[in-house]
mmCIF file of C-alpha atoms in Angstrom:
data_model
loop_
_atom_site.group_PDB
_atom_site.id
_atom_site.type_symbol
_atom_site.label_atom_id
_atom_site.label_comp_id
_atom_site.label_asym_id
_atom_site.label_seq_id
_atom_site.Cartn_x
_atom_site.Cartn_y
_atom_site.Cartn_z
ATOM 1 C CA ALA A 1 3.207 -12.696 -0.100
ATOM 2 C CA GLY A 2 2.543 -9.145 -1.216
ATOM 3 C CA LEU A 3 0.333 -6.084 -1.472
ATOM 4 C CA THR A 4 -1.207 -4.375 -4.506
ATOM 5 C CA TRP A 5 -2.629 -0.860 -4.826
ATOM 6 C CA PRO A 6 -4.793 0.382 -7.711
ATOM 7 C CA LEU A 7 -3.358 3.354 -9.578
ATOM 8 C CA PHE A 8 -6.468 3.931 -11.680
ATOM 9 C CA ASP A 9 -9.524 1.995 -12.802
ATOM 10 C CA LEU A 10 -11.365 3.500 -15.762
ATOM 11 C CA LYS A 11 -14.229 1.869 -17.655
ATOM 12 C CA SER A 12 -12.038 -0.753 -19.360
ATOM 13 C CA TRP A 13 -8.441 0.211 -18.514
ATOM 14 C CA TYR A 14 -6.756 -0.263 -15.140
ATOM 15 C CA ALA A 15 -3.302 -0.160 -13.540
ATOM 16 C CA ASN A 16 -1.885 -1.508 -10.279
ATOM 17 C CA PHE A 17 1.347 -1.188 -8.322
ATOM 18 C CA GLY A 18 2.507 -4.045 -6.122
ATOM 19 C CA ILE A 19 5.296 -5.109 -3.798
ATOM 20 C CA ALA A 20 6.011 -8.641 -2.646
ATOM 21 C CA SER A 21 8.629 -11.011 -1.330
ATOM 22 C CA SER A 22 9.280 -14.658 -2.016
ATOM 23 C CA PHE A 23 11.301 -17.378 -0.324
ATOM 24 C CA ASP A 24 12.311 -20.591 -2.107
ATOM 25 C CA PRO A 25 15.262 -22.532 -0.653
ATOM 26 C CA GLY A 26 15.023 -25.196 -3.378
ATOM 27 C CA MET A 27 14.728 -28.956 -3.025
ATOM 28 C CA GLY A 28 18.388 -29.606 -2.255
ATOM 29 C CA GLY A 29 19.230 -26.434 -0.362
ATOM 30 C CA VAL A 30 20.747 -23.194 -1.562
ATOM 31 C CA GLU A 31 23.652 -24.970 -3.285
ATOM 32 C CA SER A 32 21.354 -26.616 -5.860
ATOM 33 C CA ARG A 33 19.909 -23.240 -6.967
ATOM 34 C CA GLY A 34 23.177 -21.910 -8.367
ATOM 35 C CA ASN A 35 23.329 -18.108 -8.379
ATOM 36 C CA GLN A 36 19.686 -17.605 -7.399
ATOM 37 C CA ALA A 37 19.045 -16.260 -3.907
ATOM 38 C CA PRO A 38 16.367 -17.944 -1.779
ATOM 39 C CA LEU A 39 14.923 -14.568 -0.674
ATOM 40 C CA MET A 40 13.738 -12.065 -3.293
ATOM 41 C CA PHE A 41 11.896 -8.743 -3.093
ATOM 42 C CA HIS A 42 9.610 -7.825 -6.006
ATOM 43 C CA GLY A 43 8.114 -4.601 -7.323
ATOM 44 C CA ALA A 44 5.524 -4.768 -10.093
ATOM 45 C CA LEU A 45 3.617 -2.402 -12.337
ATOM 46 C CA GLU A 46 0.559 -3.894 -14.061
ATOM 47 C CA PHE A 47 -1.574 -2.492 -16.880
ATOM 48 C CA GLY A 48 -4.757 -4.215 -17.966
ATOM 49 C CA TYR A 49 -7.764 -4.062 -20.266
ATOM 50 C CA LYS A 50 -11.161 -5.543 -19.329
ATOM 51 C CA LEU A 51 -12.580 -7.283 -22.390
ATOM 52 C CA ASP A 52 -15.954 -7.879 -20.680
ATOM 53 C CA GLN A 53 -17.272 -8.681 -17.169
ATOM 54 C CA HIS A 54 -15.355 -11.963 -16.983
ATOM 55 C CA ASN A 55 -12.230 -11.621 -19.175
ATOM 56 C CA SER A 56 -9.189 -9.350 -19.142
ATOM 57 C CA VAL A 57 -5.700 -9.039 -20.621
ATOM 58 C CA GLN A 58 -2.819 -7.787 -18.490
ATOM 59 C CA PHE A 59 0.756 -6.687 -19.140
ATOM 60 C CA ALA A 60 3.069 -6.629 -16.110
ATOM 61 C CA ILE A 61 6.636 -5.535 -15.470
ATOM 62 C CA ASP A 62 8.207 -7.191 -12.418
ATOM 63 C CA GLN A 63 11.651 -6.509 -10.982
ATOM 64 C CA SER A 64 13.183 -8.846 -8.395
ATOM 65 C CA VAL A 65 16.099 -7.969 -6.116
ATOM 66 C CA ALA A 66 18.094 -10.313 -3.891
ATOM 67 C CA PRO A 67 19.057 -8.488 -0.686
ATOM 68 C CA SER A 68 21.813 -10.954 0.248
ATOM 69 C CA ARG A 69 23.855 -10.572 -2.961
ATOM 70 C CA GLY A 70 25.529 -7.261 -2.123
ATOM 71 C CA PRO A 71 25.648 -3.921 -3.939
ATOM 72 C CA GLY A 72 27.045 -5.388 -7.178
ATOM 73 C CA SER A 73 24.145 -7.761 -7.770
ATOM 74 C CA GLU A 74 21.845 -7.179 -10.723
ATOM 75 C CA PRO A 75 18.055 -7.319 -10.446
ATOM 76 C CA ALA A 76 16.000 -9.810 -12.431
ATOM 77 C CA ASP A 77 13.386 -8.294 -14.765
ATOM 78 C CA ASN A 78 10.256 -10.130 -15.866
ATOM 79 C CA PHE A 79 7.787 -9.048 -18.539
ATOM 80 C CA LEU A 80 4.453 -10.867 -18.410
ATOM 81 C CA ILE A 81 1.328 -11.013 -20.553
ATOM 82 C CA ARG A 82 -1.640 -12.677 -18.862
ATOM 83 C CA PHE A 83 -5.192 -13.540 -19.787
ATOM 84 C CA GLY A 84 -7.622 -13.585 -16.854
ATOM 85 C CA THR A 85 -11.059 -15.156 -16.460
ATOM 86 C CA LYS A 86 -13.447 -14.672 -13.510
ATOM 87 C CA PHE A 87 -15.851 -17.482 -12.732
#
């Protein structure tokens, strides 16, 4: 679950900022997930280009942090490229 706020929305270009959290205990409990924490907090910055009324391309940078791993834990970074279509 999360929230997203628009930073700007020009004719074809747009950007959003979002925060979210996720919970995934895994099928066999926390032990089967290895070093991954079941609770993660996410912050994302998204940049996009509207190709037309129905299609867009988006580049997103997402950083995830596990609150239960202590001060020495490293965040997980994700870089995404998405193609979107509205029906």
